[in-house]
Short mmCIF file of N, CA and C and ligand atoms in Angstrom, two decimals:
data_model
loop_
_atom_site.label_atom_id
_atom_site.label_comp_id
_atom_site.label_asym_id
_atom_site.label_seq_id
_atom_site.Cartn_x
_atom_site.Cartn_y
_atom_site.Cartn_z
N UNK A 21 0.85 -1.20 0.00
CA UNK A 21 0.00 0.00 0.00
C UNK A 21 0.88 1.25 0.00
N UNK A 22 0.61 2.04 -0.68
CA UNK A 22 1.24 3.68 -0.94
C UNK A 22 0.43 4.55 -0.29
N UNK A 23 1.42 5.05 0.66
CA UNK A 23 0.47 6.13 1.01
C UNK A 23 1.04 7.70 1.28
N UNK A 24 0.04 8.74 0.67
CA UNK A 24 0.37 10.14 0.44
C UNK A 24 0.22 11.03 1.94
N UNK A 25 1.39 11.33 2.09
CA UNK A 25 1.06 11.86 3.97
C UNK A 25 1.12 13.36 4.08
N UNK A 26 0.99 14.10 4.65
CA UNK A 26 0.86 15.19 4.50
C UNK A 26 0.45 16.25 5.69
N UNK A 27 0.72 17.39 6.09
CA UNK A 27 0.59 18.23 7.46
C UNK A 27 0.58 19.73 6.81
N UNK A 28 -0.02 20.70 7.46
CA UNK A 28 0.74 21.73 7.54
C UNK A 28 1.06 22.24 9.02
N UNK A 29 1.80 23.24 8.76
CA UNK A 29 2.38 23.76 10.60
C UNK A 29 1.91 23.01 11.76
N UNK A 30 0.81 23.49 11.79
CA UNK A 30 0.26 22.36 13.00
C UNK A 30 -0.06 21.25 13.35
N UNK A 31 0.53 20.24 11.84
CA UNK A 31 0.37 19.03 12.18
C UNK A 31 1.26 17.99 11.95
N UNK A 32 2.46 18.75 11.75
CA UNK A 32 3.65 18.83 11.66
C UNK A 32 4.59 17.52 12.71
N UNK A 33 4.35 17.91 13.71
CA UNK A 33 4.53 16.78 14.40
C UNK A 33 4.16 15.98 14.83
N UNK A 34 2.76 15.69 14.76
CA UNK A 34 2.27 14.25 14.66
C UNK A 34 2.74 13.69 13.22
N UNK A 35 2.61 14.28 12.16
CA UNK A 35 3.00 13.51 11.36
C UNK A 35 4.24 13.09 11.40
N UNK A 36 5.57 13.55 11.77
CA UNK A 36 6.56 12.93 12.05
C UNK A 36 6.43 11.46 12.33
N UNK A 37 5.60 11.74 13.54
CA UNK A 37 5.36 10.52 14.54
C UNK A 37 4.49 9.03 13.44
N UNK A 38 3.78 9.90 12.47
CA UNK A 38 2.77 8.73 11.89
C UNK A 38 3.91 8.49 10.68
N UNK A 39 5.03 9.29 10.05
CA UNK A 39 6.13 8.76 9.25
C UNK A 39 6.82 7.68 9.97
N UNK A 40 7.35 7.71 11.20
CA UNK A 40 8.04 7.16 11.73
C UNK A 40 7.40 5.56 11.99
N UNK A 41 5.98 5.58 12.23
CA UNK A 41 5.25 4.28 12.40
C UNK A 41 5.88 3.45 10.84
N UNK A 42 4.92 4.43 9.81
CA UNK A 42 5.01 3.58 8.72
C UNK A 42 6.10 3.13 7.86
N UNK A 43 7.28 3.96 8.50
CA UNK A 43 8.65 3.46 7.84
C UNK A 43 8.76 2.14 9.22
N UNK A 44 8.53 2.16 10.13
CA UNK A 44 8.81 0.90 11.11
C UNK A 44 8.06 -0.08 10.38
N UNK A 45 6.75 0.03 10.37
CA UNK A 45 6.00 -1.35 9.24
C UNK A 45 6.15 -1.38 8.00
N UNK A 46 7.61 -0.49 7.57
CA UNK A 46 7.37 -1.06 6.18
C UNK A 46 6.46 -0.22 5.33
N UNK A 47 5.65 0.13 5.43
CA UNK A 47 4.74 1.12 4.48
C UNK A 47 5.21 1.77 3.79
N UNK A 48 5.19 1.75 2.42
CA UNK A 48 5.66 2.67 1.44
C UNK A 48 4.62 4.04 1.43
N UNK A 49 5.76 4.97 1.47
CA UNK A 49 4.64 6.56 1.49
C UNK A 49 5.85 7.74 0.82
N UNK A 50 4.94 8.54 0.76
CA UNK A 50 5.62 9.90 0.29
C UNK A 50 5.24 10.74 1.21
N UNK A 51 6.58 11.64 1.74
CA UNK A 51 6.13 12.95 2.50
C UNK A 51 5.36 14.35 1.52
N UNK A 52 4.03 14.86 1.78
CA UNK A 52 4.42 15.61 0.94
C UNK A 52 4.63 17.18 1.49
N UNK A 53 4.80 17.12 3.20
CA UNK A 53 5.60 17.79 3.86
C UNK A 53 4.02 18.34 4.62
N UNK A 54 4.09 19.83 5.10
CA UNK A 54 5.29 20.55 5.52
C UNK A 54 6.24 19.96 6.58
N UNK A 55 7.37 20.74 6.26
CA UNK A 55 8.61 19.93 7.10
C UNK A 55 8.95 20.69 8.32
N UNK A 56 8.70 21.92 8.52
CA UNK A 56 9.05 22.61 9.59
C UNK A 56 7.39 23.35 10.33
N UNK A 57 7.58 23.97 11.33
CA UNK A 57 6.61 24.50 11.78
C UNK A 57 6.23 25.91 11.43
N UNK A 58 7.01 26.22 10.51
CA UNK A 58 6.71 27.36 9.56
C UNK A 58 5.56 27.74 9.28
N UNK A 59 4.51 28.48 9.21
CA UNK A 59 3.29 28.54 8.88
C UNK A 59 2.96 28.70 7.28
N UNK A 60 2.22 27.56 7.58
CA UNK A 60 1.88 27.65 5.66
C UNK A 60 0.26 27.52 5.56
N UNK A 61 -0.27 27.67 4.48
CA UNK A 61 -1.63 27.57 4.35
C UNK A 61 -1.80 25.75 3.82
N UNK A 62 -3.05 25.37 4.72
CA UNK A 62 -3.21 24.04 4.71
C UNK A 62 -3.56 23.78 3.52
N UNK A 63 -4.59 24.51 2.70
CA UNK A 63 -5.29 23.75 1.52
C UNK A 63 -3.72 23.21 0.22
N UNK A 64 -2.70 23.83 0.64
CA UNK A 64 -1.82 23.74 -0.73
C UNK A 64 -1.47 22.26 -0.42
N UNK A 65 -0.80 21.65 0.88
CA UNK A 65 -0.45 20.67 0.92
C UNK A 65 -1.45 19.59 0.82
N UNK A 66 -3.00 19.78 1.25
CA UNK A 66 -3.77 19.00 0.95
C UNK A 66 -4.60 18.91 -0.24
N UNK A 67 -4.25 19.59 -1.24
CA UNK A 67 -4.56 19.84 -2.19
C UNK A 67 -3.49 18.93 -3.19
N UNK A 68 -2.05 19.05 -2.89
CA UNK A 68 -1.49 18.35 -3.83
C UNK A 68 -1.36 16.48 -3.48
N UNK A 69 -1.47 16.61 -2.38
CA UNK A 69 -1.92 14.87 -1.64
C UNK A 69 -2.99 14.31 -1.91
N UNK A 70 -3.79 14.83 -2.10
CA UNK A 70 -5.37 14.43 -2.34
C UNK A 70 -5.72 14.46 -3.77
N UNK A 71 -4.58 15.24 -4.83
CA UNK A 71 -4.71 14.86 -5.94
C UNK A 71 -3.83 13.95 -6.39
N UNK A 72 -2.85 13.63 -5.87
CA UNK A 72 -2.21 12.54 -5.88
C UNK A 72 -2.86 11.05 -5.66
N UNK A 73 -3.75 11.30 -4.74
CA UNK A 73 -4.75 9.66 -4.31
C UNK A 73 -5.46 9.74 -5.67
N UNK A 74 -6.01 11.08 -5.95
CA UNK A 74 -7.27 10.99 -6.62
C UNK A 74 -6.79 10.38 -8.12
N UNK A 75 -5.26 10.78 -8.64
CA UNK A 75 -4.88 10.00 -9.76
C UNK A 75 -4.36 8.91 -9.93
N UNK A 76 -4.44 8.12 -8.75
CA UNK A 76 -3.81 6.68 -8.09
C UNK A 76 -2.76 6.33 -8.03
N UNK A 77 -1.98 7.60 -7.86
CA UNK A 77 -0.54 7.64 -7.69
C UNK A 77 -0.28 7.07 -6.41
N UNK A 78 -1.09 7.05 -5.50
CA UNK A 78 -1.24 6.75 -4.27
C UNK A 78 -2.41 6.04 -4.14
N UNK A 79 -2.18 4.64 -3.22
CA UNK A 79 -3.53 4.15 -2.80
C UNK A 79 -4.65 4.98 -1.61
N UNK A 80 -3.96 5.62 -0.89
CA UNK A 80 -4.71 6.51 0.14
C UNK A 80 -3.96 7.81 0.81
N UNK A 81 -4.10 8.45 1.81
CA UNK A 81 -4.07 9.47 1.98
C UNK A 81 -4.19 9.37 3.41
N UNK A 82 -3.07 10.37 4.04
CA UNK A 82 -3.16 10.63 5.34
C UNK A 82 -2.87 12.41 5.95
N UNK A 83 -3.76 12.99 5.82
CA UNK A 83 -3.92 14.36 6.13
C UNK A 83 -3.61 14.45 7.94
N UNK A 84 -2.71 15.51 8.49
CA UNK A 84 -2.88 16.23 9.56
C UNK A 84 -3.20 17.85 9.75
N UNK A 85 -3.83 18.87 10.25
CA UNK A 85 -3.72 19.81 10.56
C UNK A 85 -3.90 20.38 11.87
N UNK A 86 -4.02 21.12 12.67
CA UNK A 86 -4.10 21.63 13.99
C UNK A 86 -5.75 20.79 14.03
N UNK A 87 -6.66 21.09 13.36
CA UNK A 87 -7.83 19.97 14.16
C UNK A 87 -8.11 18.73 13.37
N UNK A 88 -7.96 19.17 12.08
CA UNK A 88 -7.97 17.63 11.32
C UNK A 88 -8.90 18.18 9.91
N UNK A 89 -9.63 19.82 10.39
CA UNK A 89 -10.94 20.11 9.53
C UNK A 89 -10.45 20.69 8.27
N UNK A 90 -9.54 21.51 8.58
CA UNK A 90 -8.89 22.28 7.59
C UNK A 90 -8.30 21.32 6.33
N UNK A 91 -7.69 21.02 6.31
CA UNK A 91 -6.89 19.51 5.32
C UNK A 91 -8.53 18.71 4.94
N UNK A 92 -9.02 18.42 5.42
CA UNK A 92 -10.65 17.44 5.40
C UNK A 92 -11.26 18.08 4.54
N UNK A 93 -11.66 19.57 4.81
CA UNK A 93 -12.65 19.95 4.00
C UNK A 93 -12.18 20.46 2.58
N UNK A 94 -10.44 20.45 2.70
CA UNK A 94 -9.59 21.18 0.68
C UNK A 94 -9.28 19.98 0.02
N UNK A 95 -9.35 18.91 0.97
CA UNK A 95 -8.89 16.87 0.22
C UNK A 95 -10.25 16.45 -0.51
N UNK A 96 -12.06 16.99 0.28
CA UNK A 96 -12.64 16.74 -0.16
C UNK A 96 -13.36 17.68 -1.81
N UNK A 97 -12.62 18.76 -1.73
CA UNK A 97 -12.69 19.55 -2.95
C UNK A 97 -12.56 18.38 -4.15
N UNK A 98 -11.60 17.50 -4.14
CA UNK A 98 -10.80 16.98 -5.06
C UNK A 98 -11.63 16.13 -5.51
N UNK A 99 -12.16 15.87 -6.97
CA UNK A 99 -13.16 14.43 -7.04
C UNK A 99 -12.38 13.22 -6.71
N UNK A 100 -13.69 12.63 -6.45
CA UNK A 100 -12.92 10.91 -6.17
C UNK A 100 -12.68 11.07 -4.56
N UNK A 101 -11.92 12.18 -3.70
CA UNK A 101 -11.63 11.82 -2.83
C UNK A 101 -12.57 11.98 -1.38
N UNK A 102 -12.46 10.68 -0.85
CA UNK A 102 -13.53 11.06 0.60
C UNK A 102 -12.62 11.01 1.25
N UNK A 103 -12.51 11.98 2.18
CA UNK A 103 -11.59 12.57 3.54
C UNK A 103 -12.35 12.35 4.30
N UNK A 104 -12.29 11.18 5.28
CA UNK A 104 -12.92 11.52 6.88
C UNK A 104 -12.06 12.00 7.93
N UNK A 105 -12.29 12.81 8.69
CA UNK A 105 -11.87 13.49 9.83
C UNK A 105 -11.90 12.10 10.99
N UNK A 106 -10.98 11.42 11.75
CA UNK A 106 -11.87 10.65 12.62
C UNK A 106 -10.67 10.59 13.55
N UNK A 107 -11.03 10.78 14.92
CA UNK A 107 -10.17 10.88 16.58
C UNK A 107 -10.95 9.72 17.26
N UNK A 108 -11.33 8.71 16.88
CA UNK A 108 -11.66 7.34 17.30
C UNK A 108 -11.71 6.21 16.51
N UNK A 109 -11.55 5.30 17.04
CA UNK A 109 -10.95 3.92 16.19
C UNK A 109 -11.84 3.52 15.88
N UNK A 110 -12.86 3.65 16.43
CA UNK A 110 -14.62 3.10 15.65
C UNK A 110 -14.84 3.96 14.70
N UNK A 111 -14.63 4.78 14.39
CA UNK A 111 -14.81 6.05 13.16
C UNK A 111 -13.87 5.73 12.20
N UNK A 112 -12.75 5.40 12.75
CA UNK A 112 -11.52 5.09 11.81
C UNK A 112 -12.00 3.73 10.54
N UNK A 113 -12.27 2.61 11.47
CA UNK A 113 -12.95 1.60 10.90
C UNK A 113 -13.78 1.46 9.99
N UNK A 114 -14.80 2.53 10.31
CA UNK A 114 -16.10 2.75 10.02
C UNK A 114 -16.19 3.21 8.34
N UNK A 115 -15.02 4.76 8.83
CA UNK A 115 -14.86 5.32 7.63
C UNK A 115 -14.41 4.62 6.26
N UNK A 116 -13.50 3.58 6.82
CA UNK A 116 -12.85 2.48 5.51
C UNK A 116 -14.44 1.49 5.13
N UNK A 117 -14.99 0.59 6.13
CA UNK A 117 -15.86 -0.36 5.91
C UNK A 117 -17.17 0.48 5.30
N UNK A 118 -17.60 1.48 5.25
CA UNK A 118 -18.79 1.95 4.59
C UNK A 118 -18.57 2.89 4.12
N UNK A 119 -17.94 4.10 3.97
CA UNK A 119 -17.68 5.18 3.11
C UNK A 119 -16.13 4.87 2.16
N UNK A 120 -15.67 4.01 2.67
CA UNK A 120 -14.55 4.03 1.86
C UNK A 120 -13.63 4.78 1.56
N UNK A 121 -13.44 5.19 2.56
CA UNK A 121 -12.32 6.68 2.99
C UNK A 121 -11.15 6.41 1.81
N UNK A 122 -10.78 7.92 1.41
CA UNK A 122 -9.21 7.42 0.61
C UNK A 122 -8.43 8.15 1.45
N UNK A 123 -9.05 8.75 2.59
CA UNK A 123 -7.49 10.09 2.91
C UNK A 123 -8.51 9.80 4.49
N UNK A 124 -7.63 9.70 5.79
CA UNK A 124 -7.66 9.90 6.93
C UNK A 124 -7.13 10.94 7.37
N UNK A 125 -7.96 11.92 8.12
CA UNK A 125 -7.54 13.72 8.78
C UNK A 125 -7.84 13.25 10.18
N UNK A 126 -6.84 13.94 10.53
CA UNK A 126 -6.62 14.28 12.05
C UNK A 126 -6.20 15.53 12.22
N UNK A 127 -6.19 15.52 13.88
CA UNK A 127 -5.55 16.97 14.07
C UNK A 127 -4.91 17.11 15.64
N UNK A 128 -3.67 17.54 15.40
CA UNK A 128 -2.77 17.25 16.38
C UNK A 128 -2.97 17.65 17.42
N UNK A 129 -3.85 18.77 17.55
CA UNK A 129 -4.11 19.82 18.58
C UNK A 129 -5.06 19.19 19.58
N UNK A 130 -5.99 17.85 18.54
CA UNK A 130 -7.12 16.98 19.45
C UNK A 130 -6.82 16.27 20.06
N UNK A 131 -5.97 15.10 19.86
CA UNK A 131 -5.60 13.71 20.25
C UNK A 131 -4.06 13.93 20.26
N UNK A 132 -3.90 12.89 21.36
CA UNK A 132 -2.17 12.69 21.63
C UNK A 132 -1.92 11.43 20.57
N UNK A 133 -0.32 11.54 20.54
CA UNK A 133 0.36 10.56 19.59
C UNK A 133 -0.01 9.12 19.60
N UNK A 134 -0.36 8.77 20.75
CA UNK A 134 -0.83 7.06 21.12
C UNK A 134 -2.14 6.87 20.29
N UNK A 135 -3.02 7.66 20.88
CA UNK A 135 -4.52 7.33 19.79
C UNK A 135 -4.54 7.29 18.67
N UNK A 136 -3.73 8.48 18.00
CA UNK A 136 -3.81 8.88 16.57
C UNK A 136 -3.32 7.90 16.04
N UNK A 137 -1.86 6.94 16.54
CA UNK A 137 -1.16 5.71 15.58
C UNK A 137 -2.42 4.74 15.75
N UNK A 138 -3.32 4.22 16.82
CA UNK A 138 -3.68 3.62 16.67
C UNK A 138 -5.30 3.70 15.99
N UNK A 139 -5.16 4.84 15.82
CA UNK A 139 -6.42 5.46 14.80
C UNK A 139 -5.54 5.47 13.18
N UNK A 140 -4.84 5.04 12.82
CA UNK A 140 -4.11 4.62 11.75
C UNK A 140 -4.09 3.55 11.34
N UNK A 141 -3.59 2.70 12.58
CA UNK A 141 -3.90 0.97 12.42
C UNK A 141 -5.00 0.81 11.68
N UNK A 142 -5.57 1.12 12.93
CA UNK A 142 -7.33 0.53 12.44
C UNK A 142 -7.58 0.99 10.95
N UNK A 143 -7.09 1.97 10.66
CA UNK A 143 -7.69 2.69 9.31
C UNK A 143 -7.01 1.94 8.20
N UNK A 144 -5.53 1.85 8.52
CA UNK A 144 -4.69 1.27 7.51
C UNK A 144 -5.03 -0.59 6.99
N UNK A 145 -5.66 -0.99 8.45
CA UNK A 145 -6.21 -2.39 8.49
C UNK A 145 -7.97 -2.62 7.88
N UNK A 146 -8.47 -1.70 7.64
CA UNK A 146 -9.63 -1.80 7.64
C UNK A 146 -9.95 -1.80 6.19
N UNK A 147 -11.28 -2.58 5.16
CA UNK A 147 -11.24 -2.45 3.90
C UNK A 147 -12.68 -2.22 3.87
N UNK A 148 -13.28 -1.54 3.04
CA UNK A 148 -14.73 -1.57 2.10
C UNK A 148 -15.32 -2.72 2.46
N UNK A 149 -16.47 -2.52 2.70
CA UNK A 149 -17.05 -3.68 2.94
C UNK A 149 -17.97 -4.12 1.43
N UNK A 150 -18.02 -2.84 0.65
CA UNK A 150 -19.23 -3.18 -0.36
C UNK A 150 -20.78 -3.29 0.00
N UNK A 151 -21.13 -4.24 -0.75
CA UNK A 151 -22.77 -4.44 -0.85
C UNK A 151 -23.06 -3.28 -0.19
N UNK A 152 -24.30 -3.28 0.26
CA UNK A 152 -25.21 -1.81 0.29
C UNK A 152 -24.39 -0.31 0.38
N UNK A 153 -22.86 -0.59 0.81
CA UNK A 153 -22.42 1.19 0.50
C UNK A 153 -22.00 1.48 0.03
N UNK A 154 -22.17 0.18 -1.74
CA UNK A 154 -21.64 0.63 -2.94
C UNK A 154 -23.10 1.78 -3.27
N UNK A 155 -24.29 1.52 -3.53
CA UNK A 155 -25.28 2.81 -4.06
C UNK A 155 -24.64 3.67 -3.81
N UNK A 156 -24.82 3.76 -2.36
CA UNK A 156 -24.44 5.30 -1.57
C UNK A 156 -23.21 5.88 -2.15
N UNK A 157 -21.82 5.44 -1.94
CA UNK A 157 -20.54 5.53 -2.31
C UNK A 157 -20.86 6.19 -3.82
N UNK A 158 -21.86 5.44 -4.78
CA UNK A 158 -21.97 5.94 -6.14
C UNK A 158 -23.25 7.22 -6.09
N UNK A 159 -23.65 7.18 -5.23
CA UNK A 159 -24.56 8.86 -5.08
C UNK A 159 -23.74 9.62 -4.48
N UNK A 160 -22.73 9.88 -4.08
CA UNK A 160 -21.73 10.40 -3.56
C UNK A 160 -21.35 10.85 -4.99
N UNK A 161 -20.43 10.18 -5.77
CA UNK A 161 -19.65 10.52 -7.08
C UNK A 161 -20.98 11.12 -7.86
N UNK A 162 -22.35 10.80 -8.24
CA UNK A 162 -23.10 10.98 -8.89
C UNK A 162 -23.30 13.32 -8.61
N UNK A 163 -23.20 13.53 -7.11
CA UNK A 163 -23.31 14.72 -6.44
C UNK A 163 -21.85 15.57 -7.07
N UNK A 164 -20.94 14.56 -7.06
CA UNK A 164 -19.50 15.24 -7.11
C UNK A 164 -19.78 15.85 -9.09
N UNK A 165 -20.03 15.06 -10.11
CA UNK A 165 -20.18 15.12 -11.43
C UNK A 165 -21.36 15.95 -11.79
N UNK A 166 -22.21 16.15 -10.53
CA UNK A 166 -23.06 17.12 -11.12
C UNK A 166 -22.27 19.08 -11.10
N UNK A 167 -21.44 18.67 -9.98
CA UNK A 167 -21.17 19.97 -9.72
C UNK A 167 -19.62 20.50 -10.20
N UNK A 168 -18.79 19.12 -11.09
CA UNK A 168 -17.76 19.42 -11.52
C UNK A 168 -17.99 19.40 -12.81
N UNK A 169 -19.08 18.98 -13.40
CA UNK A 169 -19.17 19.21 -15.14
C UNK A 169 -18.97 20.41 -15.69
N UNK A 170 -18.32 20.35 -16.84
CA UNK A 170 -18.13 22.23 -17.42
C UNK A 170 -17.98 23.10 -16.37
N UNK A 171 -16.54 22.88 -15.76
CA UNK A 171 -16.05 23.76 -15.27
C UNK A 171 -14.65 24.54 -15.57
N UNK A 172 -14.21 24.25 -16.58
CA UNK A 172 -13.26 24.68 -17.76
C UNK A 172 -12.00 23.57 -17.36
N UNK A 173 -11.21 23.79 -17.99
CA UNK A 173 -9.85 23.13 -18.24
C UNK A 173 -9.35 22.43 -16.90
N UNK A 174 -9.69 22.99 -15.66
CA UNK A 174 -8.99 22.38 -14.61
C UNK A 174 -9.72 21.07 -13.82
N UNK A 175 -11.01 20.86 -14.34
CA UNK A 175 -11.83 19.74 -13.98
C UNK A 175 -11.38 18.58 -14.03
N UNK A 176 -11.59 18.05 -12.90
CA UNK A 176 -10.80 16.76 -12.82
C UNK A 176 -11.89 16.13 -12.86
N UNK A 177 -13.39 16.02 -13.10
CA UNK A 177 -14.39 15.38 -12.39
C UNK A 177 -14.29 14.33 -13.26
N UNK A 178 -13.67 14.03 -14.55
CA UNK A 178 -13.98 12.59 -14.95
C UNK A 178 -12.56 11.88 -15.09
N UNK A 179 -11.41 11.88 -14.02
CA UNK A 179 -10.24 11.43 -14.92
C UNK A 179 -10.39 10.23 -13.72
N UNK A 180 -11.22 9.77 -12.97
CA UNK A 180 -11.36 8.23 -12.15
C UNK A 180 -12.05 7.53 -12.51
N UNK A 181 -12.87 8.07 -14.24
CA UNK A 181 -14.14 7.15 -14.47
C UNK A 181 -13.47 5.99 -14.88
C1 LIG B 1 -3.43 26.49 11.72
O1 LIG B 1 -3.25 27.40 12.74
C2 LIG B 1 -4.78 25.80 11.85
O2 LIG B 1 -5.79 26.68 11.53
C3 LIG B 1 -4.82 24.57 10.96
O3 LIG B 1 -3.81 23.70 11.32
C4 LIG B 1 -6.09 23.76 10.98
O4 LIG B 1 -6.49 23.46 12.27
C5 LIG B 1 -7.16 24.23 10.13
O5 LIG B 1 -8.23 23.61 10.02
#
């Protein structure tokens, strides 16, 4: 599994901490930073991670920011991609087995380093379950194509069909 990781300023060091897991298991990933606590604006880094999942350069996506919302709500701009926000391991789960998460957000400022890895596990372990939250999953994309059609040159809304 490939996975696209990503922070800005404030989430900066948890993600360290969630690099450091997945180079221990082995997980192949890309940083796609920020690297210092420098203040940067979140949507750029989650913007280029989340289009990275969305062209399957990456199998999924791991967003941090100071709460988790900021990165969540510029990953879900992107077609194709569902960002769940989730600070519990039943959410974590949840989000893979029925929505089919491609990008997991957190936020460093909520949860300490112990929960969040193990709000990773679960996420990184967890798969689609299918049957009934394939409809849904496809009224989801059906909402995304109504509102990305003819929107000039930068539309990505059909390059996952
Ligand atoms: C940065 O101060 C903070 O606003 C950001 O990390 C995030 O929490 C935004 O949603």
């Amino acid at each position: 599994m490939k996975i696209a990781l990503g922070s800005d300023h404030g989430g900066v060091r948890l993600k360290n901490c969630v690099k450091e897991y997945l180079q221990q298991e082995n997980i192949e990933f890309k940083d796609f930073g920020t690297f210092s606590e420098d203040s940067i604006d979140y949507p750029d880094i989650a913007r280029e991670a989340a289009e990275a999942v969305a062209d399957r350069l990456f199998d999924r996506g791991i967003l941090i920011c100071g709460t988790g919302i900021g990165v969540g709500i510029a990953a879900n701009k992107v077609p194709g991609i569902r960002a769940a926000l989730c600070h519990d391991t039943f959410s974590a789960r949840a989000s893979r087995e029925h929505n089919n998460a491609n990008i997991l957000t957190m936020g460093e400022r909520v949860i300490g380093r112990g929960l969040a890895l193990e709000i990773v596990k679960a996420w990184l372990a967890a798969e689609f379950t299918g049957g009934r939250h394939n409809c849904r999953i496809e009224k989801i994309s059906e909402i995304e194509k109504k509102y990305s059609l003819n929107r000039g040159d930068d539309s990505r809304s059909l390059k996952n069909e």
